[in-house]
mmCIF file of C-alpha atoms in Angstrom:
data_model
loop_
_atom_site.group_PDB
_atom_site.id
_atom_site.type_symbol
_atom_site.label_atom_id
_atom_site.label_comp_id
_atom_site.label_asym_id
_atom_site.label_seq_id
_atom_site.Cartn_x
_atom_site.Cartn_y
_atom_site.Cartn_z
ATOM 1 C CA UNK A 1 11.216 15.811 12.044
ATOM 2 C CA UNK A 2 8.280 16.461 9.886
ATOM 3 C CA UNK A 3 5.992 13.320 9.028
ATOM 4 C CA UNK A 4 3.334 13.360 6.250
ATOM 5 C CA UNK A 5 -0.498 11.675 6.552
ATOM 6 C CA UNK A 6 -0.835 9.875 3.530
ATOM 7 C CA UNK A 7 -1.301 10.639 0.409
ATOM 8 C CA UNK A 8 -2.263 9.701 -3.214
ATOM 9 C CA UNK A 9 -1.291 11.716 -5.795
ATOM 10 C CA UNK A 10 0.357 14.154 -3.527
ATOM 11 C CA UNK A 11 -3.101 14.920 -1.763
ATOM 12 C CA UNK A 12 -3.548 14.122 1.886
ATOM 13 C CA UNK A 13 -6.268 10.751 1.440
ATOM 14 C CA UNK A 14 -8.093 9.715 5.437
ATOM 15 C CA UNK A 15 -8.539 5.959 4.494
ATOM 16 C CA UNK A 16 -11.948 5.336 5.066
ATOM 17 C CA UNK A 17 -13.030 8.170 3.354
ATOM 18 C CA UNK A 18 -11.543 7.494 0.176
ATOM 19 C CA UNK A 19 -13.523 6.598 -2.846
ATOM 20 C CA UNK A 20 -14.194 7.535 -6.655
ATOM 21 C CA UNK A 21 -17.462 7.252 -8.954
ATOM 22 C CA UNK A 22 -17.831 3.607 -11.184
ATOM 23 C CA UNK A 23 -16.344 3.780 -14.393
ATOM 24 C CA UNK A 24 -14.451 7.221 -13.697
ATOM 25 C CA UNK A 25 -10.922 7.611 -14.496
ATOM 26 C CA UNK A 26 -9.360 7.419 -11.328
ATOM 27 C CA UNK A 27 -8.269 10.362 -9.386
ATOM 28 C CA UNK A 28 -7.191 12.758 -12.203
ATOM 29 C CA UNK A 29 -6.568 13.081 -15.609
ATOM 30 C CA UNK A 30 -2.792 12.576 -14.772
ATOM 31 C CA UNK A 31 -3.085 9.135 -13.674
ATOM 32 C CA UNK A 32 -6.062 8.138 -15.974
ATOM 33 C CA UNK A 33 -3.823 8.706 -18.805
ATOM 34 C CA UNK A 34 -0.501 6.763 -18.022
ATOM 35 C CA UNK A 35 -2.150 4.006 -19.901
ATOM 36 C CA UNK A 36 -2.510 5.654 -23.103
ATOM 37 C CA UNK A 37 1.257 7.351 -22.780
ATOM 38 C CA UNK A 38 3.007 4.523 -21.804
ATOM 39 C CA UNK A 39 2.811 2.466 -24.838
ATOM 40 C CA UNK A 40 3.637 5.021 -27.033
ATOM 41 C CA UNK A 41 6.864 6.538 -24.781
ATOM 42 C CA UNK A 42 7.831 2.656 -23.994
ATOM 43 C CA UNK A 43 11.585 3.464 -24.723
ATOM 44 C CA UNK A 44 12.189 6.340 -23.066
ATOM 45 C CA UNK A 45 9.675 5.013 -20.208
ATOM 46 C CA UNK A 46 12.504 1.809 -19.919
ATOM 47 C CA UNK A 47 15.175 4.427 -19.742
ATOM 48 C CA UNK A 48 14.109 6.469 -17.581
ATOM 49 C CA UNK A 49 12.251 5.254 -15.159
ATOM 50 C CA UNK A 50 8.838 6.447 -13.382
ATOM 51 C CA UNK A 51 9.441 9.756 -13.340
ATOM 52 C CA UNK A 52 9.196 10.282 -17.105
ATOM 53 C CA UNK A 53 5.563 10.022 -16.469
ATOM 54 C CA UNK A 54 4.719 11.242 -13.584
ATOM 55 C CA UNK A 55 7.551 13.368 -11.314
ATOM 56 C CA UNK A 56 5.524 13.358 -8.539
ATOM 57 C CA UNK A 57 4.476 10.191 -7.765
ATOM 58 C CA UNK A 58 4.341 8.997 -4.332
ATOM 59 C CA UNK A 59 5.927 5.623 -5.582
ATOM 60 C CA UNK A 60 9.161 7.547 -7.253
ATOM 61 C CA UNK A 61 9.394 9.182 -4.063
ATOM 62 C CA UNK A 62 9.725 5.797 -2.626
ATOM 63 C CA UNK A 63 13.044 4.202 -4.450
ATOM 64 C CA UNK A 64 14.663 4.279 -7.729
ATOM 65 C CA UNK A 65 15.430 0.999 -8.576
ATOM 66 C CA UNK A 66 18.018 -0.729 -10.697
ATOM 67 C CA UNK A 67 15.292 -1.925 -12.583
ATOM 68 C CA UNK A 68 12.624 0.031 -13.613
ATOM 69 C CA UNK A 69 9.514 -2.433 -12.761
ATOM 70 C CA UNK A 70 9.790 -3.482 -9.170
ATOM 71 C CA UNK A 71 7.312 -5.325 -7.844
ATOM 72 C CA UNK A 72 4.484 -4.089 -5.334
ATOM 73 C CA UNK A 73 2.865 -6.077 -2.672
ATOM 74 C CA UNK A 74 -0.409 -4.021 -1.655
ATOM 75 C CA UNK A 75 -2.824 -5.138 1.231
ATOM 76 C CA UNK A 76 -6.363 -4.238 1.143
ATOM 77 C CA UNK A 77 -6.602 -4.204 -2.427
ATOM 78 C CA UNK A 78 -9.654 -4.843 -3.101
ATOM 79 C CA UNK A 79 -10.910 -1.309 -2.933
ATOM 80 C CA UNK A 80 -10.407 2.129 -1.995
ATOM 81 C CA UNK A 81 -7.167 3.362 -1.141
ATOM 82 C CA UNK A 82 -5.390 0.114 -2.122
ATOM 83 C CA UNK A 83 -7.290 -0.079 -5.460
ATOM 84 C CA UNK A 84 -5.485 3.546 -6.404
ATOM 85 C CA UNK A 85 -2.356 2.197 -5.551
ATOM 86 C CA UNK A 86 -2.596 -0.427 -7.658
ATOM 87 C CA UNK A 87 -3.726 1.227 -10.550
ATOM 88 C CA UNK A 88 -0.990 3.834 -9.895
ATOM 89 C CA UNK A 89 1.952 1.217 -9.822
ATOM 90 C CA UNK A 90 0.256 -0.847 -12.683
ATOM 91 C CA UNK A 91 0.222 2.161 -14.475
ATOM 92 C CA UNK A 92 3.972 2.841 -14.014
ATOM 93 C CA UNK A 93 4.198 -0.767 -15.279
ATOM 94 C CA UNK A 94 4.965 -2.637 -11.923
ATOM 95 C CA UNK A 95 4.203 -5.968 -11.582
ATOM 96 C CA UNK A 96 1.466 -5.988 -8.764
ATOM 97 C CA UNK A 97 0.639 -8.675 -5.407
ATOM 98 C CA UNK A 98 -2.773 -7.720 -4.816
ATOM 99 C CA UNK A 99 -4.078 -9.404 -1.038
ATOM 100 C CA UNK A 100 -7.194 -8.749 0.330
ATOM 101 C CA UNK A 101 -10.289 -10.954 1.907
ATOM 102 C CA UNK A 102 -12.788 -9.875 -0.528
ATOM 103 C CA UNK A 103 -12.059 -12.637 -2.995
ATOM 104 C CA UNK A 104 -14.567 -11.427 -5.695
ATOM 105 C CA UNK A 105 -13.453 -7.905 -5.224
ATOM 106 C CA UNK A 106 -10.141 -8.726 -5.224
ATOM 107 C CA UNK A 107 -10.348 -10.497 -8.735
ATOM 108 C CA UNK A 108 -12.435 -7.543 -10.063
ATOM 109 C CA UNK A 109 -9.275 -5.124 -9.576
ATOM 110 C CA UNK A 110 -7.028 -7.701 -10.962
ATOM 111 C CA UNK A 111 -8.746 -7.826 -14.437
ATOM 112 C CA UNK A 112 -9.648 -4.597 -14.590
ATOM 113 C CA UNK A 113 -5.816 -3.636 -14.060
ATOM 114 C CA UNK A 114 -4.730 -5.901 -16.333
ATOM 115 C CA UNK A 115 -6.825 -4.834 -18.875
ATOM 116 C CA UNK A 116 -5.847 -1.567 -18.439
ATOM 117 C CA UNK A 117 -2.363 -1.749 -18.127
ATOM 118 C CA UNK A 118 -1.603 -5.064 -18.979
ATOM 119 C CA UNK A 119 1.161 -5.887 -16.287
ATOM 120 C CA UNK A 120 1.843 -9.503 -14.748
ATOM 121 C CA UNK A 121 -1.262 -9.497 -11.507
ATOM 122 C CA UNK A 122 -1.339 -11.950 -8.531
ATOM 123 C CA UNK A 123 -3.865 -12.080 -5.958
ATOM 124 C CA UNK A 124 -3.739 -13.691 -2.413
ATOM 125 C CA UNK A 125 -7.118 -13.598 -0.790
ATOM 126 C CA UNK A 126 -6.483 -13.510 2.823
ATOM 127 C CA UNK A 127 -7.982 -12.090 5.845
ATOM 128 C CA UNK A 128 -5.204 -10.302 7.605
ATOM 129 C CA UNK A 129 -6.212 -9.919 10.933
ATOM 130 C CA UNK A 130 -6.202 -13.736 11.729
ATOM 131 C CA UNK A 131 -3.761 -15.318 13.368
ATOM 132 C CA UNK A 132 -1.203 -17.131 11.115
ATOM 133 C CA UNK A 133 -2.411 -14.986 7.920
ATOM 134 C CA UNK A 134 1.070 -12.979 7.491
ATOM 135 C CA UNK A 135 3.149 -16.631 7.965
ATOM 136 C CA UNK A 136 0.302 -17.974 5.189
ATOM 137 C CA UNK A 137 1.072 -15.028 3.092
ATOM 138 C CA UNK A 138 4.993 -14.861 3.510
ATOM 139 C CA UNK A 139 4.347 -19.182 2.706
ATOM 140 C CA UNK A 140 2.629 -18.523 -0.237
ATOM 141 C CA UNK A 141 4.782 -15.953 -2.009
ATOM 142 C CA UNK A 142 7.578 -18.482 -1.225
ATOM 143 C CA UNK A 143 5.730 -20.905 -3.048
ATOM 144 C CA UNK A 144 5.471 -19.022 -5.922
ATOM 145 C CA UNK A 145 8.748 -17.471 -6.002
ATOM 146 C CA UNK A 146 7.514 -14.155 -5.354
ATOM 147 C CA UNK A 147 8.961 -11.330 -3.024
ATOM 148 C CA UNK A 148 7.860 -8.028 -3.107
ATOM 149 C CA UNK A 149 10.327 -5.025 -3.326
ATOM 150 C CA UNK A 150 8.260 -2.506 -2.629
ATOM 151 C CA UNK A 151 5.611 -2.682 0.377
ATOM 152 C CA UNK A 152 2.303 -1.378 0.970
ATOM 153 C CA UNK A 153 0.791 -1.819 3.923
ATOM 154 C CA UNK A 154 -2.848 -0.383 3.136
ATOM 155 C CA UNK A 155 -5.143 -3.086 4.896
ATOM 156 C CA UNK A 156 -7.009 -1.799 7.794
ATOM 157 C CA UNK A 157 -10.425 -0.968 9.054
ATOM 158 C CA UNK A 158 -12.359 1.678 11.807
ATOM 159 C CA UNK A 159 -15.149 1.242 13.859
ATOM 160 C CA UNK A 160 -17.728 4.465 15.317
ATOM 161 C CA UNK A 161 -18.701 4.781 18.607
ATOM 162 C CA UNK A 162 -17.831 4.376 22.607
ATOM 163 C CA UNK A 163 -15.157 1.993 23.239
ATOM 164 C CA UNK A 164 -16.749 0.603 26.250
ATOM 165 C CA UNK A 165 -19.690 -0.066 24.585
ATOM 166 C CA UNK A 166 -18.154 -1.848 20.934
ATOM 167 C CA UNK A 167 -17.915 -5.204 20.962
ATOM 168 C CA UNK A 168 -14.441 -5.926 22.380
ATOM 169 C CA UNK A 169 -13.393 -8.354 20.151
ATOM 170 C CA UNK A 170 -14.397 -6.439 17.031
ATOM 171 C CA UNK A 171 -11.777 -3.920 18.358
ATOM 172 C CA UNK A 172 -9.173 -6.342 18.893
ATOM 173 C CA UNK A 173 -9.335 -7.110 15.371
ATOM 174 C CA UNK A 174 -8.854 -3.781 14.534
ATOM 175 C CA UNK A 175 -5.854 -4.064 16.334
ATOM 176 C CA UNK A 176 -4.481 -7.039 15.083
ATOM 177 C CA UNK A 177 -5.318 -5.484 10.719
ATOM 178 C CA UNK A 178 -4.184 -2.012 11.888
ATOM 179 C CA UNK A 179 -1.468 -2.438 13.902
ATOM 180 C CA UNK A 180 -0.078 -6.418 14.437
ATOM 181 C CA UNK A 181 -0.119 -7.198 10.812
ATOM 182 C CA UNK A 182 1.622 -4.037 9.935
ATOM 183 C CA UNK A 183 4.246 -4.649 11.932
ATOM 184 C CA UNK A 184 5.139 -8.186 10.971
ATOM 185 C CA UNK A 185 4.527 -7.638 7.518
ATOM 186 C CA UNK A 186 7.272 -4.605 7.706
ATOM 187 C CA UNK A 187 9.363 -6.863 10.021
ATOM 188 C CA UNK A 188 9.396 -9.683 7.547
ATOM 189 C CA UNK A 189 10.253 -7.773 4.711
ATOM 190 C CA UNK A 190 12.281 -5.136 5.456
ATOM 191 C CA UNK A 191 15.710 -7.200 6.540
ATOM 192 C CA UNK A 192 15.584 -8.315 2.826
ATOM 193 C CA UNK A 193 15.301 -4.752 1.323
ATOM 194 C CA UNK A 194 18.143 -3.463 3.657
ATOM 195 C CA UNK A 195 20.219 -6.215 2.767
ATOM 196 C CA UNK A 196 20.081 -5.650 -1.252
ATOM 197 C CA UNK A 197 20.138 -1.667 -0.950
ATOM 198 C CA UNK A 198 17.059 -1.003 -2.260
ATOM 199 C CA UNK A 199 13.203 -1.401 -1.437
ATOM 200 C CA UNK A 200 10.411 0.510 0.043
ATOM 201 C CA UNK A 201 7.487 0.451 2.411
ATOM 202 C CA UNK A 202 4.331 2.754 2.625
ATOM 203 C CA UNK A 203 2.457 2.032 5.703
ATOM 204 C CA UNK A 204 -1.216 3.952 5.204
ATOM 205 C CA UNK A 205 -1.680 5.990 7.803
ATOM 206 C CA UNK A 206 -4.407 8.929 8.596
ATOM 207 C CA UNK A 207 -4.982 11.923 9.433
ATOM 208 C CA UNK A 208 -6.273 10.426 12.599
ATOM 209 C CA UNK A 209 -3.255 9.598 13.872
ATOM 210 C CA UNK A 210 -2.286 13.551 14.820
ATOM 211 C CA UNK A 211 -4.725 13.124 17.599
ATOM 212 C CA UNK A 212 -7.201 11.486 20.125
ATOM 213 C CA UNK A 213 -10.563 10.425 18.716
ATOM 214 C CA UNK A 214 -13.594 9.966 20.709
ATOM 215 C CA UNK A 215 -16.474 7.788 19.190
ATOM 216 C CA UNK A 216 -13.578 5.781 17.506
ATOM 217 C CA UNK A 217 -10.766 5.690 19.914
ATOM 218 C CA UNK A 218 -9.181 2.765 19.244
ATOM 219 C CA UNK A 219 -9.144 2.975 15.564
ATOM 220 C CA UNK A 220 -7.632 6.576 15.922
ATOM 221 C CA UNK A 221 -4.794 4.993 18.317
ATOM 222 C CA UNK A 222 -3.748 2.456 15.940
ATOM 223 C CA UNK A 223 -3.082 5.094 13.367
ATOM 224 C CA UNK A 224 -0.780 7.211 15.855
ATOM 225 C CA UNK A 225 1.098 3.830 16.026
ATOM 226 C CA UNK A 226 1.654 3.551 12.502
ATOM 227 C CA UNK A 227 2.902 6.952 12.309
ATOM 228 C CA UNK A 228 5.157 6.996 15.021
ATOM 229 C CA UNK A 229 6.244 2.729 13.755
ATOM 230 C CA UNK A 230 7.236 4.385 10.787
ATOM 231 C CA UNK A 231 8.736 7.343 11.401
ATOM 232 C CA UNK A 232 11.000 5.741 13.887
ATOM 233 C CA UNK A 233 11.947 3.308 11.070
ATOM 234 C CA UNK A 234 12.375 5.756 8.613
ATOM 235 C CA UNK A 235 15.138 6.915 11.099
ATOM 236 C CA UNK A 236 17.013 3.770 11.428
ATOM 237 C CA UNK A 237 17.492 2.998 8.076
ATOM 238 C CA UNK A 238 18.684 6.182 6.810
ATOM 239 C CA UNK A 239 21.747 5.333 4.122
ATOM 240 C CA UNK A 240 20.157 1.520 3.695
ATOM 241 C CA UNK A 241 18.837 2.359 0.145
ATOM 242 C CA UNK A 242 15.336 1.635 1.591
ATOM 243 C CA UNK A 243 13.055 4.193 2.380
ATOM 244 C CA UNK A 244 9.767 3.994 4.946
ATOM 245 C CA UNK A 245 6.886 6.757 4.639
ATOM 246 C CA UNK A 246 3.020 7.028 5.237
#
């Protein structure tokens, strides 16, 4: 079976490496101009989906829905990684979740996305790697009628140097964004998507997570997880009109 690192764009993107200049247009010229085609293709955009735009996109690779805005749910949001995703699926017009801690951060990306793009935003600050966070989340969209239908779980964090000599409960956190939260967050979801046919999940993963990693050990273990959580997933619901990469 052959299992992809993720990727932006089609390019292989380690998460905590990831990052672009202020005020630049993104990652290419591609994706920094889907908000001046989009108005002016808005027809055959409706009609045809994503893929008029942009035929590679790692989100069209995801599902084709029966509509042609799903909604996206994307943790850690608030920069890097997650703030390219969400300017990728706002500029493909999707109606975005955006959660993260960083509440000021976090409302940054949502006006500067919907200025851009000018697609419905909601934010849910939240730390993820409490306990309870994922119930408050799953509570909240609840309360606001929201569910997402595609997933992407993006929120995580690494720490450097000798795991007997971090702080042990800095590392347990890591284990409860990287891994715990994750899992319940695909868990929660993913019944849903199989049961209407259609959805998808991206779970960020890294190149880390091809092999062992002294001087950050435990952050490189929780991305083997992920890949080998997914992957197995990606297996079982073969034919369920819901599709699972990293």
């Amino acid at each position: 079976m052959h299992f992809r690192p993720s990727y932006i764009n089609g390019l292989t993107v380690p998460q905590r490496e990831f990052s672009w200049p202020e005020g630049e247009d993104l990652l290419d010229p591609e994706i920094s101009q889907i908000s001046r085609l989009r108005p002016q293709f808005q027809e055959e955009y409706a009609a045809n989906g994503p893929s008029f735009l942009r035929p590679n996109c790692p989100l069209d690779r995801v599902m084709r829905e029966k509509t042609p805005f799903p909604t996206v749910l994307i943790t850690g949001a608030s920069g890097g990684i997650g703030e390219a995703f969400a300017h990728v699926a706002a500029g493909e017009g999707h109606p975005l979740i955006l959660v993260a801690r960083t509440e000021a951060e976090l409302h940054r990306v949502r006006g500067v996305v919907i200025a851009r793009y000018a697609v419905p935003v909601t934010v849910i600050v939240l730390d993820l790697s409490k306990p309870g966070a994922c119930d408050e989340l799953a509570n909240e969209l609840e309360a606001r009628k929201l569910a997402p239908d595609i997933l992407i779980n993006n929120a995580g964090f690494g720490l450097i140097g000798k795991a007997a000599e971090l702080p042990r409960e800095n590392q347990l956190q890591m284990i409860d964004l990287n891994v715990r939260a994750l899992s319940d967050l695909t868990l929660r979801f993913l019944p849903a998507m199989i049961a209407k046919g259609s959805g998808g999940i991206i779970n960020v993963a890294s190149t880390a997570g091809f092999m062992p990693g002294p001087n950050m050990a435990v952050y490189f273990a929780t991305k083997a997880y992920v890949m080998s959580f997914t992957e197995a997933l990606f297996e079982e619901t073969k034919g369920s009109g819901v599709t699972l990469t990293t």
